[in-house]
């Protein structure tokens, strides 16, 4: 009897629970926005860009030079990238020399001794950066320094297709014993992603050549210091950056700042001035990953600090240089500059500020002016170290901070919190230690990094909700969802990673009073020469495309709003115990008179929500919805389908401050609602 009654009771409770859960799941999700009470100002630098020369991001990427090892200066292998080129009936020999170079700072040059030019000439072929991207009908500057130490010489440059066909050519004569620059434009007859460049002596004699260069004319720059055209930046790639309207540009990295050892660190002074004087060093990422060895990865510094400042200015981003603080990468050698030898490093920081901001007649300001930019770059912030940690970092940081603040009190400092807590030794304890220091030392910004599984990003949209508001402001300086594992070669830039990052970004924006700057990392990946993935923008020698993650970043960056609005969510379905189906943030755009809502639906079903804009008397009636969506979480953009995941814009009728909207399956939606 007792048993039966109990069973009945259990049965009733069970039915009630089913009903309750059914009614829970059918209850409409509600988004309430306190639109009448604008809160903290959104920092204009909220959404920015992280640049590092990784994955052929600079040489072979953004920097438009097509000749690899143009100066024969790759340490240890002076002819890397070059191979002997002889037609069947030509004869000669090749050597690398350094007597009486045209430029002492880069002494190596190539000597081509032609004993018999045959019909085709004798010399070398440059393979480019995994080939050279050549566009039919566009003009390319070919230039070279040459001399002939015996008889006057003649030579030719040929752009060739992979099968050896000549698709562009230039011929030169009258080369005599003095070093001289020869240049002309070549207009190729075909488009080719894997072209090469032949350099061939065409008569008997000795031909010395150096700084062999080929680059698209429409990337060319010149300045008083470099009066002749020199390679600039790849226009298609720059456009992708400009399209984001980024708040800042962080450069030059990343671990490249630190170097594997101190000799390999990034030294900005070696990257400015005439490009012939800039010295090539080995790329920090060339042998970092056994699974992606890249022994031909060097840094020519054709893209150097002046170019980074100029790029920042051109795309309307605040320049954010990060400097070595006397510590090599702590994941590699962890080499340290002794405290009594730190002074030159600190001086580098002070000189950089003068280079960027000083008057045109100051020592370093003059170099900037001579390079073509007499006006200051107006740099406002500077990072001391990249992924640094431990007491050795604090010791060094203090010296930098004092010297910089004494001379430039308005300069904003960025301090590090090591690397991602989950991947660096004893990460969580190290981060706690650093945060304790930063609360006392009060740098303007503290830089945090997250390279984690996508699920972590979705489960932690509230990560910054409980951060101490009296602490320094946050710069989330590197983050990216790793679909397989940190820097795994199998990681994908798929929709899941992009949407889960977007959900995390709603959390950063909801905490925009504290989180003032953020950027995805790394920025670039060359399809044939990457070391690390995922990356935000991918390219080959001819094309560039944005990953799904790029479009997420772009949508946030183009729709920042001016002030934070509080959002209350109710009856949002759960994905599981730790994750919600919908993440939302909202801002007011005072200038446009619009409420902006960003919402991420990570489910495979449309999610209908009632939206209430509190404090708004009148809306629209037409609002704009920009939707980035895909069919499956595995979807991704590729060279073949570069716009598979691409934002679509539509108008939406919003007739009152209370309205309903259905968020598409697997989507990030930006709603812009005109509101009074
Ligand atoms: O973004 C790639 C690397 O990840 C950066 O160089 C470094 O700062 C981080 O560990």
Tab-separated table of N, CA, C and O in Angstrom, residues 149-220:
chain	number	residue	atom	x	y	z
A	149	UNK	N	83.329	43.786	-63.571
A	149	UNK	CA	84.702	44.153	-63.212
A	149	UNK	C	85.682	43.998	-64.379
A	149	UNK	O	86.789	44.488	-64.315
A	150	UNK	N	85.287	43.286	-65.444
A	150	UNK	CA	86.182	43.184	-66.607
A	150	UNK	C	85.582	43.990	-67.769
A	150	UNK	O	85.555	45.204	-67.710
A	151	UNK	N	85.075	43.310	-68.737
A	151	UNK	CA	84.452	43.972	-69.889
A	151	UNK	C	83.050	44.470	-69.518
A	151	UNK	O	82.416	43.890	-68.639
A	152	UNK	N	82.555	45.506	-70.165
A	152	UNK	CA	81.152	45.887	-69.948
A	152	UNK	C	80.251	44.683	-70.212
A	152	UNK	O	80.521	43.889	-71.109
A	153	UNK	N	79.215	44.561	-69.391
A	153	UNK	CA	78.368	43.359	-69.453
A	153	UNK	C	76.944	43.685	-69.888
A	153	UNK	O	76.479	44.821	-69.754
A	154	UNK	N	76.271	42.658	-70.309
A	154	UNK	CA	74.830	42.739	-70.573
A	154	UNK	C	74.158	41.613	-69.792
A	154	UNK	O	74.778	40.583	-69.523
A	155	UNK	N	72.935	41.845	-69.392
A	155	UNK	CA	72.208	40.773	-68.683
A	155	UNK	C	70.719	40.941	-68.899
A	155	UNK	O	70.253	41.984	-69.401
A	156	UNK	N	69.970	39.916	-68.520
A	156	UNK	CA	68.508	40.028	-68.628
A	156	UNK	C	67.841	39.442	-67.388
A	156	UNK	O	68.411	38.585	-66.698
A	157	UNK	N	66.657	39.944	-67.114
A	157	UNK	CA	65.812	39.392	-66.043
A	157	UNK	C	64.568	38.840	-66.707
A	157	UNK	O	63.959	39.519	-67.547
A	158	UNK	N	64.206	37.615	-66.343
A	158	UNK	CA	63.015	36.992	-66.947
A	158	UNK	C	62.078	36.515	-65.850
A	158	UNK	O	62.509	35.834	-64.909
A	159	UNK	N	60.814	36.865	-65.973
A	159	UNK	CA	59.812	36.243	-65.097
A	159	UNK	C	59.341	34.996	-65.836
A	159	UNK	O	58.939	35.075	-67.005
A	160	UNK	N	59.431	33.863	-65.158
A	160	UNK	CA	59.073	32.620	-65.864
A	160	UNK	C	57.942	31.879	-65.147
A	160	UNK	O	57.818	31.916	-63.922
A	161	UNK	N	57.145	31.190	-65.958
A	161	UNK	CA	56.096	30.314	-65.419
A	161	UNK	C	56.769	29.031	-64.931
A	161	UNK	O	57.931	28.777	-65.270
A	162	UNK	N	56.061	28.192	-64.139
A	162	UNK	CA	56.682	26.970	-63.622
A	162	UNK	C	57.241	26.060	-64.727
A	162	UNK	O	58.203	25.353	-64.514
A	163	UNK	N	56.663	26.111	-65.927
A	163	UNK	CA	57.195	25.260	-67.002
A	163	UNK	C	58.340	25.927	-67.761
A	163	UNK	O	58.807	25.412	-68.771
A	164	UNK	N	58.797	27.069	-67.287
A	164	UNK	CA	59.967	27.717	-67.873
A	164	UNK	C	59.637	28.762	-68.934
A	164	UNK	O	60.529	29.481	-69.396
A	165	UNK	N	58.376	28.871	-69.323
A	165	UNK	CA	58.016	29.879	-70.326
A	165	UNK	C	58.250	31.285	-69.787
A	165	UNK	O	57.908	31.572	-68.639
A	166	UNK	N	58.807	32.145	-70.624
A	166	UNK	CA	59.063	33.524	-70.193
A	166	UNK	C	57.768	34.315	-70.313
A	166	UNK	O	57.163	34.373	-71.386
A	167	UNK	N	57.344	34.930	-69.188
A	167	UNK	CA	56.095	35.700	-69.235
A	167	UNK	C	56.343	37.188	-68.960
A	167	UNK	O	55.421	37.972	-68.778
A	168	UNK	N	57.607	37.560	-68.909
A	168	UNK	CA	57.967	38.975	-68.742
A	168	UNK	C	59.481	39.079	-68.765
A	168	UNK	O	60.159	38.194	-68.249
A	169	UNK	N	60.008	40.148	-69.361
A	169	UNK	CA	61.462	40.189	-69.538
A	169	UNK	C	61.973	41.622	-69.541
A	169	UNK	O	61.269	42.544	-69.955
A	170	UNK	N	63.194	41.796	-69.061
A	170	UNK	CA	63.866	43.097	-69.187
A	170	UNK	C	65.326	42.835	-69.527
A	170	UNK	O	65.917	41.890	-69.000
A	171	UNK	N	65.904	43.660	-70.419
A	171	UNK	CA	67.316	43.479	-70.806
A	171	UNK	C	68.103	44.744	-70.469
A	171	UNK	O	67.575	45.850	-70.591
A	172	UNK	N	69.328	44.546	-70.028
A	172	UNK	CA	70.173	45.681	-69.637
A	172	UNK	C	71.528	45.536	-70.321
A	172	UNK	O	72.040	44.425	-70.485
A	173	UNK	N	72.111	46.694	-70.672
A	173	UNK	CA	73.446	46.645	-71.282
A	173	UNK	C	74.297	47.762	-70.701
A	173	UNK	O	73.813	48.593	-69.925
A	174	UNK	N	75.560	47.770	-71.051
A	174	UNK	CA	76.460	48.841	-70.621
A	174	UNK	C	76.782	48.811	-69.135
A	174	UNK	O	77.079	49.849	-68.537
A	175	UNK	N	76.728	47.624	-68.530
A	175	UNK	CA	77.085	47.538	-67.100
A	175	UNK	C	78.600	47.661	-67.008
A	175	UNK	O	79.330	46.900	-67.653
A	176	UNK	N	79.071	48.634	-66.234
A	176	UNK	CA	80.521	48.824	-66.172
A	176	UNK	C	81.053	48.576	-64.765
A	176	UNK	O	80.351	48.004	-63.930
A	177	UNK	N	82.256	49.032	-64.475
A	177	UNK	CA	82.918	48.592	-63.240
A	177	UNK	C	82.391	49.255	-61.960
A	177	UNK	O	82.760	48.844	-60.868
A	178	UNK	N	81.581	50.248	-62.077
A	178	UNK	CA	81.036	50.882	-60.869
A	178	UNK	C	79.660	50.318	-60.534
A	178	UNK	O	78.832	50.119	-61.417
A	179	UNK	N	79.463	50.122	-59.222
A	179	UNK	CA	78.131	49.685	-58.784
A	179	UNK	C	77.103	50.727	-59.212
A	179	UNK	O	77.303	51.924	-59.001
A	180	UNK	N	76.042	50.259	-59.762
A	180	UNK	CA	74.988	51.177	-60.199
A	180	UNK	C	73.646	50.467	-60.110
A	180	UNK	O	73.590	49.239	-60.259
A	181	UNK	N	72.615	51.257	-59.847
A	181	UNK	CA	71.285	50.649	-59.791
A	181	UNK	C	70.668	50.640	-61.189
A	181	UNK	O	70.694	51.656	-61.885
A	182	UNK	N	70.134	49.510	-61.585
A	182	UNK	CA	69.422	49.385	-62.864
A	182	UNK	C	67.986	49.028	-62.550
A	182	UNK	O	67.749	48.173	-61.685
A	183	UNK	N	67.066	49.651	-63.207
A	183	UNK	CA	65.671	49.307	-62.927
A	183	UNK	C	64.770	49.586	-64.119
A	183	UNK	O	65.092	50.413	-64.971
A	184	UNK	N	63.697	48.872	-64.181
A	184	UNK	CA	62.696	49.122	-65.220
A	184	UNK	C	61.404	48.418	-64.820
A	184	UNK	O	61.390	47.649	-63.853
A	185	UNK	N	60.364	48.705	-65.553
A	185	UNK	CA	59.090	48.032	-65.259
A	185	UNK	C	58.874	46.878	-66.225
A	185	UNK	O	59.215	46.980	-67.408
A	186	UNK	N	58.303	45.814	-65.705
A	186	UNK	CA	57.968	44.654	-66.539
A	186	UNK	C	56.465	44.430	-66.418
A	186	UNK	O	55.921	44.481	-65.307
A	187	UNK	N	55.815	44.200	-67.535
A	187	UNK	CA	54.373	43.905	-67.511
A	187	UNK	C	54.172	42.453	-67.969
A	187	UNK	O	54.291	42.159	-69.165
A	188	UNK	N	53.926	41.547	-67.053
A	188	UNK	CA	53.812	40.131	-67.424
A	188	UNK	C	52.609	39.862	-68.325
A	188	UNK	O	51.589	40.550	-68.246
A	189	UNK	N	52.753	38.828	-69.145
A	189	UNK	CA	51.695	38.495	-70.105
A	189	UNK	C	50.724	37.456	-69.553
A	189	UNK	O	49.741	37.130	-70.188
A	190	UNK	N	51.034	36.902	-68.372
A	190	UNK	CA	50.144	35.883	-67.791
A	190	UNK	C	50.056	36.067	-66.288
A	190	UNK	O	50.972	36.613	-65.677
A	191	UNK	N	48.959	35.571	-65.729
A	191	UNK	CA	48.859	35.519	-64.258
A	191	UNK	C	49.406	34.177	-63.801
A	191	UNK	O	49.094	33.149	-64.380
A	192	UNK	N	50.227	34.223	-62.770
A	192	UNK	CA	50.880	32.994	-62.323
A	192	UNK	C	51.144	33.064	-60.812
A	192	UNK	O	51.670	34.056	-60.333
A	193	UNK	N	50.754	32.042	-60.081
A	193	UNK	CA	50.951	32.046	-58.626
A	193	UNK	C	52.329	31.554	-58.225
A	193	UNK	O	52.800	31.820	-57.127
A	194	UNK	N	52.964	30.810	-59.117
A	194	UNK	CA	54.240	30.174	-58.752
A	194	UNK	C	55.323	30.544	-59.753
A	194	UNK	O	56.073	29.684	-60.229
A	195	UNK	N	55.354	31.825	-60.117
A	195	UNK	CA	56.379	32.270	-61.061
A	195	UNK	C	57.742	32.302	-60.371
A	195	UNK	O	57.839	32.189	-59.138
A	196	UNK	N	58.790	32.434	-61.188
A	196	UNK	CA	60.157	32.579	-60.671
A	196	UNK	C	60.848	33.680	-61.467
A	196	UNK	O	60.307	34.153	-62.478
A	197	UNK	N	62.031	34.029	-61.009
A	197	UNK	CA	62.772	35.095	-61.692
A	197	UNK	C	64.146	34.579	-62.108
A	197	UNK	O	64.923	34.130	-61.254
A	198	UNK	N	64.435	34.661	-63.397
A	198	UNK	CA	65.779	34.324	-63.892
A	198	UNK	C	66.622	35.583	-63.964
A	198	UNK	O	66.133	36.640	-64.393
A	199	UNK	N	67.873	35.430	-63.620
A	199	UNK	CA	68.822	36.531	-63.743
A	199	UNK	C	70.021	35.986	-64.518
A	199	UNK	O	70.744	35.129	-64.005
A	200	UNK	N	70.222	36.464	-65.727
A	200	UNK	CA	71.164	35.776	-66.618
A	200	UNK	C	72.133	36.743	-67.280
A	200	UNK	O	71.710	37.733	-67.909
A	201	UNK	N	73.431	36.465	-67.145
A	201	UNK	CA	74.430	37.220	-67.891
A	201	UNK	C	74.346	36.782	-69.343
A	201	UNK	O	74.231	35.586	-69.632
A	202	UNK	N	74.417	37.745	-70.267
A	202	UNK	CA	74.172	37.378	-71.670
A	202	UNK	C	75.396	37.613	-72.569
A	202	UNK	O	75.286	37.622	-73.794
A	203	UNK	N	76.539	37.879	-71.943
A	203	UNK	CA	77.775	37.867	-72.745
A	203	UNK	C	78.924	37.422	-71.845
A	203	UNK	O	78.780	37.376	-70.615
A	204	UNK	N	80.035	37.116	-72.415
A	204	UNK	CA	81.167	36.612	-71.632
A	204	UNK	C	81.684	37.728	-70.729
A	204	UNK	O	81.831	38.874	-71.156
A	205	UNK	N	81.941	37.397	-69.457
A	205	UNK	CA	82.467	38.408	-68.537
A	205	UNK	C	82.086	38.119	-67.100
A	205	UNK	O	81.530	37.064	-66.779
A	206	UNK	N	82.401	39.076	-66.211
A	206	UNK	CA	82.092	38.938	-64.783
A	206	UNK	C	81.000	39.939	-64.430
A	206	UNK	O	81.183	41.146	-64.605
A	207	UNK	N	79.914	39.429	-63.897
A	207	UNK	CA	78.793	40.304	-63.513
A	207	UNK	C	78.554	40.147	-62.014
A	207	UNK	O	78.298	39.040	-61.537
A	208	UNK	N	78.673	41.245	-61.267
A	208	UNK	CA	78.363	41.219	-59.831
A	208	UNK	C	76.978	41.814	-59.633
A	208	UNK	O	76.692	42.897	-60.181
A	209	UNK	N	76.150	41.145	-58.841
A	209	UNK	CA	74.785	41.665	-58.636
A	209	UNK	C	74.398	41.603	-57.163
A	209	UNK	O	74.854	40.732	-56.417
A	210	UNK	N	73.532	42.531	-56.762
A	210	UNK	CA	73.072	42.578	-55.372
A	210	UNK	C	71.697	43.251	-55.326
A	210	UNK	O	71.300	43.926	-56.287
A	211	UNK	N	70.999	43.063	-54.207
A	211	UNK	CA	69.670	43.660	-53.988
A	211	UNK	C	68.769	43.499	-55.208
A	211	UNK	O	68.272	44.471	-55.793
A	212	UNK	N	68.582	42.264	-55.607
A	212	UNK	CA	67.726	41.949	-56.762
A	212	UNK	C	66.280	42.016	-56.283
A	212	UNK	O	65.908	41.340	-55.320
A	213	UNK	N	65.488	42.827	-56.940
A	213	UNK	CA	64.162	43.098	-56.384
A	213	UNK	C	63.094	43.112	-57.472
A	213	UNK	O	63.332	43.576	-58.588
A	214	UNK	N	61.946	42.577	-57.139
A	214	UNK	CA	60.794	42.605	-58.048
A	214	UNK	C	59.556	42.795	-57.189
A	214	UNK	O	59.357	42.050	-56.220
A	215	UNK	N	58.759	43.792	-57.525
A	215	UNK	CA	57.560	44.014	-56.711
A	215	UNK	C	56.521	44.791	-57.508
A	215	UNK	O	56.870	45.497	-58.463
A	216	UNK	N	55.253	44.649	-57.149
A	216	UNK	CA	54.209	45.341	-57.906
A	216	UNK	C	54.345	46.851	-57.782
A	216	UNK	O	54.544	47.375	-56.680
A	217	UNK	N	54.223	47.538	-58.923
A	217	UNK	CA	54.357	48.998	-58.916
A	217	UNK	C	53.337	49.616	-57.969
A	217	UNK	O	53.641	50.567	-57.251
A	218	UNK	N	52.132	49.056	-57.939
A	218	UNK	CA	51.136	49.720	-57.088
A	218	UNK	C	51.296	49.378	-55.602
A	218	UNK	O	50.418	49.624	-54.789
A	219	UNK	N	52.435	48.829	-55.232
A	219	UNK	CA	52.766	48.723	-53.805
A	219	UNK	C	53.943	49.638	-53.476
A	219	UNK	O	54.397	49.685	-52.345
A	220	UNK	N	54.436	50.329	-54.506
A	220	UNK	CA	55.711	51.034	-54.333
A	220	UNK	C	55.590	52.252	-53.432
A	220	UNK	O	54.568	52.926	-53.418
